[in-house]
Short mmCIF file of N, CA and C and ligand atoms in Angstrom, two decimals:
data_model
loop_
_atom_site.label_atom_id
_atom_site.label_comp_id
_atom_site.label_asym_id
_atom_site.label_seq_id
_atom_site.Cartn_x
_atom_site.Cartn_y
_atom_site.Cartn_z
N UNK F 1 49.06 111.52 121.69
CA UNK F 1 50.21 111.25 122.58
C UNK F 1 51.05 110.11 122.03
N UNK F 2 50.37 108.98 121.74
CA UNK F 2 51.06 107.81 121.18
C UNK F 2 51.74 108.20 119.87
N UNK F 3 51.05 109.03 119.12
CA UNK F 3 51.59 109.44 117.83
C UNK F 3 52.88 110.26 117.99
N UNK F 4 52.83 111.17 118.97
CA UNK F 4 54.02 111.99 119.25
C UNK F 4 55.20 111.11 119.62
N UNK F 5 54.94 110.12 120.45
CA UNK F 5 56.02 109.22 120.87
C UNK F 5 56.58 108.46 119.67
N UNK F 6 55.67 108.00 118.81
CA UNK F 6 56.11 107.28 117.60
C UNK F 6 57.03 108.15 116.76
N UNK F 7 56.60 109.39 116.55
CA UNK F 7 57.39 110.32 115.73
C UNK F 7 58.76 110.54 116.38
N UNK F 8 58.75 110.73 117.69
CA UNK F 8 59.99 110.98 118.42
C UNK F 8 60.94 109.79 118.26
N UNK F 9 60.40 108.59 118.41
CA UNK F 9 61.23 107.39 118.30
C UNK F 9 61.78 107.27 116.87
N UNK F 10 60.92 107.55 115.91
CA UNK F 10 61.34 107.47 114.51
C UNK F 10 62.49 108.43 114.22
N UNK F 11 62.34 109.67 114.68
CA UNK F 11 63.37 110.69 114.44
C UNK F 11 64.69 110.27 115.09
N UNK F 12 64.59 109.82 116.33
CA UNK F 12 65.77 109.39 117.07
C UNK F 12 66.49 108.29 116.32
N UNK F 13 65.73 107.30 115.88
CA UNK F 13 66.29 106.14 115.22
C UNK F 13 66.96 106.53 113.90
N UNK F 14 66.26 107.36 113.12
CA UNK F 14 66.79 107.78 111.82
C UNK F 14 68.10 108.54 111.98
N UNK F 15 68.13 109.46 112.95
CA UNK F 15 69.33 110.24 113.16
C UNK F 15 70.49 109.33 113.52
N UNK F 16 70.22 108.38 114.40
CA UNK F 16 71.31 107.50 114.84
C UNK F 16 71.88 106.71 113.68
N UNK F 17 71.01 106.16 112.82
CA UNK F 17 71.54 105.33 111.74
C UNK F 17 72.35 106.15 110.75
N UNK F 18 71.88 107.36 110.42
CA UNK F 18 72.60 108.09 109.38
C UNK F 18 73.98 108.55 109.85
N UNK F 19 74.20 108.64 111.16
CA UNK F 19 75.50 109.09 111.60
C UNK F 19 76.42 107.96 112.05
N UNK F 20 75.89 106.76 112.09
CA UNK F 20 76.73 105.67 112.56
C UNK F 20 77.69 105.24 111.46
N UNK F 21 78.92 104.97 111.85
CA UNK F 21 79.93 104.60 110.86
C UNK F 21 80.27 103.11 111.00
N UNK F 22 79.31 102.34 111.45
CA UNK F 22 79.59 100.92 111.71
C UNK F 22 79.91 100.20 110.41
N UNK F 23 80.62 99.13 110.53
CA UNK F 23 80.87 98.22 109.42
C UNK F 23 81.78 98.77 108.33
N UNK F 24 82.40 99.92 108.55
CA UNK F 24 83.31 100.39 107.52
C UNK F 24 84.56 99.52 107.55
N UNK F 25 85.09 99.21 106.38
CA UNK F 25 86.20 98.27 106.30
C UNK F 25 87.56 98.96 106.24
N UNK F 26 87.59 100.27 106.29
CA UNK F 26 88.91 100.91 106.28
C UNK F 26 89.15 101.57 107.63
N UNK F 27 90.41 101.74 107.97
CA UNK F 27 90.77 102.26 109.28
C UNK F 27 92.17 102.85 109.20
N UNK F 28 92.52 103.64 110.20
CA UNK F 28 93.84 104.29 110.23
C UNK F 28 94.68 103.62 111.31
N UNK F 29 95.89 103.20 110.93
CA UNK F 29 96.83 102.63 111.90
C UNK F 29 97.95 103.62 112.14
N UNK F 30 98.61 103.45 113.28
CA UNK F 30 99.74 104.33 113.57
C UNK F 30 100.88 104.05 112.58
N UNK F 31 101.57 105.10 112.16
CA UNK F 31 102.69 104.95 111.23
C UNK F 31 103.94 105.54 111.85
N UNK F 32 104.99 104.72 111.94
CA UNK F 32 106.25 105.23 112.50
C UNK F 32 107.41 104.94 111.56
N UNK F 33 107.11 104.72 110.28
CA UNK F 33 108.16 104.48 109.31
C UNK F 33 107.97 103.16 108.57
N UNK F 34 107.30 102.21 109.24
CA UNK F 34 107.06 100.92 108.60
C UNK F 34 105.63 100.83 108.11
N UNK F 35 105.48 100.27 106.90
CA UNK F 35 104.15 100.17 106.30
C UNK F 35 103.52 98.83 106.67
N UNK F 36 102.33 98.86 107.31
CA UNK F 36 101.65 97.61 107.67
C UNK F 36 101.22 96.83 106.40
N UNK F 37 101.05 95.54 106.55
CA UNK F 37 100.70 94.69 105.40
C UNK F 37 99.37 95.05 104.77
N UNK F 38 98.45 95.57 105.57
CA UNK F 38 97.11 95.86 105.03
C UNK F 38 96.96 97.34 104.63
N UNK F 39 98.07 98.04 104.45
CA UNK F 39 97.99 99.45 104.02
C UNK F 39 97.43 99.52 102.60
N UNK F 40 96.59 100.51 102.36
CA UNK F 40 95.99 100.70 101.04
C UNK F 40 96.97 101.46 100.14
N UNK F 41 97.23 100.88 98.98
CA UNK F 41 98.21 101.46 98.04
C UNK F 41 97.68 102.77 97.45
N UNK F 42 98.55 103.79 97.44
CA UNK F 42 98.14 105.07 96.88
C UNK F 42 98.57 105.24 95.43
N UNK F 43 99.67 104.59 95.07
CA UNK F 43 100.21 104.70 93.72
C UNK F 43 101.71 104.45 93.76
N UNK F 44 102.41 104.95 92.73
CA UNK F 44 103.87 104.74 92.69
C UNK F 44 104.61 106.04 92.43
N UNK F 45 105.80 106.12 92.99
CA UNK F 45 106.61 107.32 92.75
C UNK F 45 107.41 107.15 91.45
N UNK F 46 108.26 108.10 91.17
CA UNK F 46 108.97 108.13 89.89
C UNK F 46 109.89 106.92 89.71
N UNK F 47 110.31 106.30 90.83
CA UNK F 47 111.17 105.12 90.75
C UNK F 47 110.38 103.82 90.75
N UNK F 48 109.05 103.93 90.71
CA UNK F 48 108.22 102.73 90.70
C UNK F 48 107.96 102.16 92.08
N UNK F 49 108.36 102.89 93.12
CA UNK F 49 108.11 102.42 94.49
C UNK F 49 106.72 102.82 94.97
N UNK F 50 106.16 101.96 95.79
CA UNK F 50 104.82 102.22 96.32
C UNK F 50 104.79 103.44 97.23
N UNK F 51 103.70 104.19 97.13
CA UNK F 51 103.45 105.24 98.12
C UNK F 51 102.08 104.99 98.75
N UNK F 52 101.88 105.55 99.91
CA UNK F 52 100.68 105.25 100.68
C UNK F 52 99.98 106.52 101.14
N UNK F 53 98.83 106.32 101.78
CA UNK F 53 97.98 107.44 102.18
C UNK F 53 98.08 107.64 103.69
N UNK F 54 98.43 108.84 104.09
CA UNK F 54 98.61 109.12 105.50
C UNK F 54 97.70 110.23 105.99
N UNK F 55 97.76 110.43 107.30
CA UNK F 55 96.96 111.47 107.94
C UNK F 55 97.81 112.05 109.07
N UNK F 56 97.87 113.37 109.13
CA UNK F 56 98.69 114.00 110.16
C UNK F 56 97.92 115.17 110.75
N UNK F 57 98.19 115.44 112.02
CA UNK F 57 97.51 116.54 112.70
C UNK F 57 98.36 117.81 112.61
N UNK F 58 97.77 118.85 112.10
CA UNK F 58 98.45 120.16 112.07
C UNK F 58 97.77 121.04 113.11
N UNK F 59 98.55 121.48 114.07
CA UNK F 59 98.02 122.22 115.21
C UNK F 59 97.16 123.41 114.78
N UNK F 60 96.00 123.52 115.39
CA UNK F 60 95.05 124.61 115.14
C UNK F 60 94.47 124.63 113.72
N UNK F 61 94.75 123.61 112.92
CA UNK F 61 94.26 123.59 111.54
C UNK F 61 93.38 122.38 111.24
N UNK F 62 93.82 121.21 111.72
CA UNK F 62 92.99 120.03 111.48
C UNK F 62 93.79 118.78 111.18
N UNK F 63 93.07 117.76 110.75
CA UNK F 63 93.67 116.46 110.40
C UNK F 63 93.79 116.43 108.89
N UNK F 64 95.01 116.35 108.39
CA UNK F 64 95.25 116.55 106.97
C UNK F 64 95.72 115.26 106.29
N UNK F 65 95.33 115.09 105.03
CA UNK F 65 95.80 113.96 104.23
C UNK F 65 97.23 114.23 103.78
N UNK F 66 98.09 113.24 103.94
CA UNK F 66 99.49 113.39 103.51
C UNK F 66 99.92 112.17 102.70
N UNK F 67 101.02 112.33 101.99
CA UNK F 67 101.60 111.21 101.26
C UNK F 67 102.63 110.53 102.15
N UNK F 68 102.61 109.18 102.14
CA UNK F 68 103.59 108.43 102.92
C UNK F 68 104.56 107.71 101.99
N UNK F 69 105.85 107.93 102.21
CA UNK F 69 106.90 107.23 101.51
C UNK F 69 107.48 106.22 102.48
N UNK F 70 107.43 104.91 102.14
CA UNK F 70 107.90 103.88 103.07
C UNK F 70 109.31 104.16 103.56
N UNK F 71 109.53 103.97 104.85
CA UNK F 71 110.85 104.17 105.43
C UNK F 71 111.09 105.60 105.88
N UNK F 72 110.27 106.53 105.39
CA UNK F 72 110.44 107.94 105.76
C UNK F 72 109.41 108.29 106.82
N UNK F 73 109.88 108.72 107.96
CA UNK F 73 108.99 109.02 109.08
C UNK F 73 108.28 110.34 108.90
N UNK F 74 108.98 111.29 108.33
CA UNK F 74 108.41 112.63 108.23
C UNK F 74 107.43 112.73 107.04
N UNK F 75 106.37 113.49 107.24
CA UNK F 75 105.45 113.76 106.13
C UNK F 75 105.35 115.26 105.94
N UNK F 76 104.92 115.67 104.74
CA UNK F 76 104.82 117.09 104.40
C UNK F 76 103.36 117.40 104.13
N UNK F 77 102.72 118.06 105.08
CA UNK F 77 101.27 118.27 105.02
C UNK F 77 100.93 119.56 104.29
N UNK F 78 100.08 119.46 103.25
CA UNK F 78 99.65 120.67 102.54
C UNK F 78 98.55 121.37 103.33
N UNK F 79 98.91 122.37 104.08
CA UNK F 79 97.94 123.09 104.91
C UNK F 79 98.45 124.49 105.16
N UNK F 80 97.98 125.44 104.36
CA UNK F 80 98.48 126.82 104.43
C UNK F 80 100.00 126.83 104.32
N UNK F 81 100.48 126.29 103.26
CA UNK F 81 101.92 126.06 103.08
C UNK F 81 102.19 124.61 103.41
N UNK F 82 103.46 124.22 103.40
CA UNK F 82 103.80 122.83 103.72
C UNK F 82 104.30 122.75 105.15
N UNK F 83 103.63 121.89 105.95
CA UNK F 83 104.02 121.71 107.35
C UNK F 83 104.71 120.34 107.50
N UNK F 84 105.94 120.37 108.07
CA UNK F 84 106.67 119.11 108.29
C UNK F 84 106.21 118.49 109.60
N UNK F 85 105.82 117.22 109.53
CA UNK F 85 105.30 116.56 110.73
C UNK F 85 105.95 115.18 110.87
N UNK F 86 106.38 114.85 112.10
CA UNK F 86 106.98 113.53 112.28
C UNK F 86 106.42 112.80 113.50
N UNK F 87 105.27 113.26 113.99
CA UNK F 87 104.66 112.61 115.16
C UNK F 87 103.18 112.33 114.90
N UNK F 88 102.70 111.24 115.54
CA UNK F 88 101.28 110.90 115.53
C UNK F 88 100.73 110.82 114.10
N UNK F 89 101.48 110.17 113.24
CA UNK F 89 101.03 110.01 111.85
C UNK F 89 100.27 108.70 111.73
N UNK F 90 99.22 108.71 110.89
CA UNK F 90 98.43 107.50 110.68
C UNK F 90 98.53 107.11 109.21
N UNK F 91 98.28 105.81 108.95
CA UNK F 91 98.31 105.31 107.58
C UNK F 91 97.01 104.56 107.31
N UNK F 92 96.44 104.79 106.13
CA UNK F 92 95.14 104.19 105.79
C UNK F 92 95.32 102.72 105.45
N UNK F 93 94.50 101.88 106.10
CA UNK F 93 94.59 100.43 105.91
C UNK F 93 93.20 99.85 105.67
N UNK F 94 93.19 98.64 105.14
CA UNK F 94 91.93 97.94 104.89
C UNK F 94 92.04 97.12 103.64
N UNK F 95 90.96 96.42 103.25
CA UNK F 95 91.00 95.61 102.03
C UNK F 95 91.05 96.50 100.78
N UNK F 96 92.05 96.28 99.95
CA UNK F 96 92.25 97.09 98.75
C UNK F 96 91.02 97.09 97.83
N UNK F 97 90.32 95.96 97.79
CA UNK F 97 89.19 95.84 96.85
C UNK F 97 87.96 96.62 97.31
N UNK F 98 87.99 97.16 98.53
CA UNK F 98 86.83 97.94 98.99
C UNK F 98 86.94 99.42 98.60
N UNK F 99 88.07 99.82 98.01
CA UNK F 99 88.20 101.21 97.61
C UNK F 99 88.57 101.30 96.13
N UNK F 100 88.27 102.46 95.54
CA UNK F 100 88.66 102.69 94.15
C UNK F 100 88.79 104.19 93.93
N UNK F 101 89.49 104.55 92.85
CA UNK F 101 89.70 105.97 92.54
C UNK F 101 88.71 106.41 91.47
N UNK F 102 88.11 107.58 91.65
CA UNK F 102 87.14 108.10 90.69
C UNK F 102 87.62 109.48 90.22
N UNK F 103 87.61 109.69 88.90
CA UNK F 103 88.02 111.00 88.37
C UNK F 103 86.94 112.03 88.65
N UNK F 104 87.37 113.22 89.05
CA UNK F 104 86.40 114.29 89.26
C UNK F 104 87.10 115.63 89.15
N UNK F 105 86.37 116.68 89.40
CA UNK F 105 86.99 118.01 89.40
C UNK F 105 86.27 118.93 90.39
N UNK F 106 86.87 120.08 90.63
CA UNK F 106 86.42 120.93 91.73
C UNK F 106 84.98 121.42 91.59
N UNK F 107 84.51 121.62 90.34
CA UNK F 107 83.15 122.14 90.20
C UNK F 107 82.11 121.02 90.19
N UNK F 108 82.54 119.82 89.89
CA UNK F 108 81.58 118.71 89.73
C UNK F 108 81.51 117.76 90.92
N UNK F 109 82.46 117.87 91.84
CA UNK F 109 82.57 116.85 92.89
C UNK F 109 81.28 116.65 93.68
N UNK F 110 80.62 117.73 94.05
CA UNK F 110 79.43 117.59 94.88
C UNK F 110 78.35 116.75 94.22
N UNK F 111 78.14 116.99 92.93
CA UNK F 111 77.16 116.19 92.19
C UNK F 111 77.62 114.74 92.09
N UNK F 112 78.90 114.57 91.82
CA UNK F 112 79.44 113.22 91.63
C UNK F 112 79.34 112.37 92.89
N UNK F 113 79.27 113.03 94.05
CA UNK F 113 79.27 112.26 95.31
C UNK F 113 77.88 111.92 95.82
N UNK F 114 76.84 112.40 95.13
CA UNK F 114 75.48 112.10 95.59
C UNK F 114 75.27 110.59 95.58
N UNK F 115 74.80 110.07 96.73
CA UNK F 115 74.56 108.63 96.89
C UNK F 115 75.81 107.78 96.77
N UNK F 116 76.96 108.41 96.94
CA UNK F 116 78.20 107.63 96.95
C UNK F 116 78.97 107.96 98.23
N UNK F 117 79.95 107.18 98.50
CA UNK F 117 80.69 107.35 99.74
C UNK F 117 82.18 107.50 99.45
N UNK F 118 82.68 108.70 99.63
CA UNK F 118 84.12 108.92 99.49
C UNK F 118 84.78 108.65 100.84
N UNK F 119 85.98 108.11 100.83
CA UNK F 119 86.70 107.85 102.07
C UNK F 119 87.03 109.20 102.73
N UNK F 120 86.70 109.32 104.00
CA UNK F 120 86.98 110.56 104.73
C UNK F 120 88.48 110.62 105.06
N UNK F 121 89.11 111.73 104.71
CA UNK F 121 90.54 111.84 104.94
C UNK F 121 90.91 112.59 106.20
N UNK F 122 89.97 113.36 106.73
CA UNK F 122 90.23 114.18 107.90
C UNK F 122 89.29 115.37 107.89
N UNK F 123 89.74 116.48 108.49
CA UNK F 123 88.89 117.67 108.50
C UNK F 123 89.76 118.92 108.66
N UNK F 124 89.18 120.03 108.30
CA UNK F 124 89.82 121.31 108.63
C UNK F 124 88.97 121.95 109.71
N UNK F 125 89.62 122.41 110.76
CA UNK F 125 88.90 122.94 111.92
C UNK F 125 87.88 124.00 111.50
N UNK F 126 86.64 123.80 111.91
CA UNK F 126 85.60 124.78 111.66
C UNK F 126 85.08 124.83 110.24
N UNK F 127 85.65 124.04 109.33
CA UNK F 127 85.24 124.10 107.93
C UNK F 127 84.52 122.83 107.48
N UNK F 128 85.08 121.67 107.81
CA UNK F 128 84.40 120.43 107.45
C UNK F 128 85.35 119.34 107.02
N UNK F 129 84.76 118.28 106.47
CA UNK F 129 85.53 117.11 106.08
C UNK F 129 86.41 117.38 104.87
N UNK F 130 87.54 116.69 104.82
CA UNK F 130 88.33 116.66 103.60
C UNK F 130 88.40 115.21 103.11
N UNK F 131 88.62 115.06 101.84
CA UNK F 131 88.72 113.72 101.25
C UNK F 131 90.13 113.48 100.73
N UNK F 132 90.34 112.27 100.23
CA UNK F 132 91.67 111.85 99.79
C UNK F 132 91.73 111.95 98.27
N UNK F 133 92.74 112.66 97.77
CA UNK F 133 92.87 112.82 96.33
C UNK F 133 94.23 112.39 95.84
N UNK F 134 94.33 112.24 94.52
CA UNK F 134 95.63 112.00 93.91
C UNK F 134 95.64 112.52 92.48
N UNK F 135 96.83 112.81 91.99
CA UNK F 135 97.00 113.20 90.60
C UNK F 135 98.27 112.51 90.10
N UNK F 136 98.39 112.51 88.79
CA UNK F 136 99.63 112.07 88.20
C UNK F 136 100.40 113.33 87.83
N UNK F 137 101.62 113.46 88.36
CA UNK F 137 102.35 114.71 88.24
C UNK F 137 103.81 114.42 87.93
N UNK F 138 104.27 114.85 86.79
CA UNK F 138 105.66 114.65 86.36
C UNK F 138 106.09 113.19 86.54
N UNK F 139 105.25 112.29 86.05
CA UNK F 139 105.62 110.88 86.01
C UNK F 139 105.44 110.11 87.29
N UNK F 140 104.83 110.73 88.28
CA UNK F 140 104.56 109.98 89.52
C UNK F 140 103.24 110.41 90.13
N UNK F 141 102.80 109.59 91.10
CA UNK F 141 101.54 109.90 91.76
C UNK F 141 101.81 110.81 92.96
N UNK F 142 100.93 111.77 93.15
CA UNK F 142 100.98 112.64 94.34
C UNK F 142 99.67 112.47 95.10
N UNK F 143 99.79 112.20 96.38
CA UNK F 143 98.62 112.07 97.26
C UNK F 143 98.42 113.40 97.97
N UNK F 144 97.17 113.82 98.11
CA UNK F 144 96.91 115.06 98.82
C UNK F 144 95.49 115.14 99.32
N UNK F 145 95.10 116.33 99.72
CA UNK F 145 93.76 116.52 100.30
C UNK F 145 92.83 117.22 99.32
N UNK F 146 91.55 116.89 99.42
CA UNK F 146 90.53 117.60 98.65
C UNK F 146 89.64 118.33 99.66
N UNK F 147 89.54 119.65 99.52
CA UNK F 147 88.71 120.40 100.47
C UNK F 147 87.25 120.34 100.02
N UNK F 148 86.67 119.16 100.15
CA UNK F 148 85.34 118.91 99.62
C UNK F 148 84.24 119.65 100.37
N UNK F 149 84.57 120.23 101.53
CA UNK F 149 83.57 121.03 102.24
C UNK F 149 83.22 122.28 101.46
N UNK F 150 84.05 122.63 100.50
CA UNK F 150 83.85 123.85 99.75
C UNK F 150 83.04 123.57 98.48
N UNK F 151 81.75 123.83 98.52
CA UNK F 151 80.86 123.48 97.41
C UNK F 151 81.28 124.20 96.13
N UNK F 152 81.37 123.47 95.07
CA UNK F 152 81.70 123.97 93.73
C UNK F 152 83.11 124.52 93.59
N UNK F 153 83.92 124.43 94.64
CA UNK F 153 85.35 124.73 94.45
C UNK F 153 86.16 123.77 95.32
N UNK F 154 85.87 122.50 95.16
CA UNK F 154 86.52 121.45 95.95
C UNK F 154 87.84 121.09 95.28
N UNK F 155 88.90 121.80 95.66
CA UNK F 155 90.19 121.64 95.00
C UNK F 155 91.08 120.62 95.69
N UNK F 156 92.08 120.21 94.95
CA UNK F 156 93.07 119.25 95.45
C UNK F 156 94.34 120.00 95.80
N UNK F 157 94.89 119.73 96.99
CA UNK F 157 96.12 120.38 97.44
C UNK F 157 97.18 119.32 97.69
N UNK F 158 98.39 119.58 97.24
CA UNK F 158 99.46 118.60 97.45
C UNK F 158 100.80 119.29 97.64
N UNK F 159 101.78 118.48 98.05
CA UNK F 159 103.13 118.97 98.24
C UNK F 159 103.92 118.78 96.94
N UNK F 160 104.33 119.88 96.33
CA UNK F 160 105.12 119.82 95.10
C UNK F 160 106.52 120.33 95.45
N UNK F 161 107.39 119.40 95.84
CA UNK F 161 108.77 119.77 96.20
C UNK F 161 108.86 120.88 97.22
N UNK F 162 108.06 120.76 98.26
CA UNK F 162 108.15 121.74 99.34
C UNK F 162 107.21 122.92 99.21
N UNK F 163 106.47 122.98 98.08
CA UNK F 163 105.49 124.05 97.92
C UNK F 163 104.10 123.46 97.87
N UNK F 164 103.14 124.14 98.50
CA UNK F 164 101.76 123.68 98.42
C UNK F 164 101.16 124.14 97.10
N UNK F 165 100.61 123.19 96.36
CA UNK F 165 99.98 123.56 95.08
C UNK F 165 98.55 123.07 95.03
N UNK F 166 97.76 123.74 94.19
CA UNK F 166 96.33 123.48 94.08
C UNK F 166 96.03 123.08 92.63
N UNK F 167 95.20 122.04 92.47
CA UNK F 167 94.83 121.54 91.14
C UNK F 167 93.32 121.31 91.13
N UNK F 168 92.65 121.55 90.01
CA UNK F 168 91.19 121.43 90.01
C UNK F 168 90.66 120.10 89.45
N UNK F 169 91.51 119.31 88.77
CA UNK F 169 91.07 117.99 88.29
C UNK F 169 91.92 116.92 88.95
N UNK F 170 91.28 115.86 89.39
CA UNK F 170 92.00 114.87 90.22
C UNK F 170 91.19 113.58 90.29
N UNK F 171 91.74 112.62 91.04
CA UNK F 171 90.99 111.42 91.39
C UNK F 171 90.70 111.47 92.88
N UNK F 172 89.54 110.97 93.27
CA UNK F 172 89.16 110.94 94.68
C UNK F 172 88.98 109.48 95.11
N UNK F 173 89.42 109.17 96.32
CA UNK F 173 89.33 107.79 96.81
C UNK F 173 87.92 107.51 97.31
N UNK F 174 87.30 106.52 96.69
CA UNK F 174 85.91 106.16 97.00
C UNK F 174 85.86 104.84 97.75
N UNK F 175 84.80 104.70 98.52
CA UNK F 175 84.57 103.45 99.24
C UNK F 175 83.47 102.67 98.53
N UNK F 176 83.74 101.42 98.30
CA UNK F 176 82.79 100.57 97.60
C UNK F 176 81.80 100.00 98.61
N UNK F 177 80.67 100.70 98.77
CA UNK F 177 79.75 100.31 99.85
C UNK F 177 78.42 99.78 99.30
N UNK F 178 78.48 99.06 98.22
CA UNK F 178 77.25 98.56 97.59
C UNK F 178 76.39 97.74 98.54
N UNK F 179 77.03 96.98 99.43
CA UNK F 179 76.24 96.15 100.34
C UNK F 179 75.99 96.85 101.67
N UNK F 180 76.27 98.14 101.71
CA UNK F 180 76.06 98.88 102.95
C UNK F 180 74.90 99.84 102.80
N UNK F 181 74.14 100.00 103.85
CA UNK F 181 73.00 100.89 103.80
C UNK F 181 73.32 102.22 104.50
N UNK F 182 74.56 102.38 104.86
CA UNK F 182 74.92 103.54 105.67
C UNK F 182 75.66 104.56 104.80
N UNK F 183 75.25 105.79 104.87
CA UNK F 183 75.94 106.85 104.11
C UNK F 183 76.50 107.87 105.09
N UNK F 184 77.59 108.45 104.71
CA UNK F 184 78.11 109.54 105.52
C UNK F 184 77.52 110.84 104.97
N UNK F 185 76.89 111.56 105.83
CA UNK F 185 76.27 112.82 105.38
C UNK F 185 77.34 113.88 105.17
N UNK F 186 77.13 114.76 104.21
CA UNK F 186 78.06 115.87 104.06
C UNK F 186 78.07 116.70 105.35
N UNK F 187 79.16 117.31 105.64
CA UNK F 187 79.32 118.09 106.88
C UNK F 187 78.34 119.23 106.93
C1 LIG J 201 84.19 118.42 85.44
O1 LIG J 201 83.61 117.14 85.35
C2 LIG J 201 82.38 117.13 84.65
C3 LIG J 201 81.82 115.72 84.72
O2 LIG J 201 82.78 114.76 84.37
C4 LIG J 201 82.59 117.60 83.24
O3 LIG J 201 81.35 117.64 82.55
C5 LIG J 201 83.20 118.99 83.24
O4 LIG J 201 83.50 119.38 81.93
C6 LIG J 201 84.47 118.98 84.07
N1 LIG J 201 84.97 120.35 84.20
C7 LIG J 201 86.25 120.64 84.02
C8 LIG J 201 86.59 122.08 84.19
O5 LIG J 201 87.09 119.80 83.77
#
């Protein structure tokens, strides 16, 4: 009896810790056109201006990673084509030194993420988590989503002048959690 209770308590405790997201240093703030001071830099556009990482809700599809251009309220979400969104947009914020970009590709991503923590970018309804990706494209950085729920075909999707495009090699935004004992489990 005592043993059963011990096992039950152990299981309960373990489950709780692995799903808790406490102590994460990044967070999403509301974005209405102005970039907060603690926004995490995504890269630079063709004119050398900073771009940032956003998140937008696409109805019946999920929470999608988008590129944010300072001063521009509207974002173009790569989700079954390009969806224009100008409401309830979020921008990724936190200490810049807690994140870094790691090169990967669609067939290798799952292996590369073992025992590491990629920043969660959102989700696709019924499919799973997506991560934050970027590529260098025609002289500028493009921010987009990685459908990492798809084992061995975790591709990067972005807005290329109004068209949704898919690329298999990219960089993924990682969280530097060396002093953290908490991992986010794959979906
Ligand atoms: C994907 O990345 C792995 C590890 O870096 C590498 O060995 C492999 O060749 C890459 N595949 C492609 C198609 O780039």
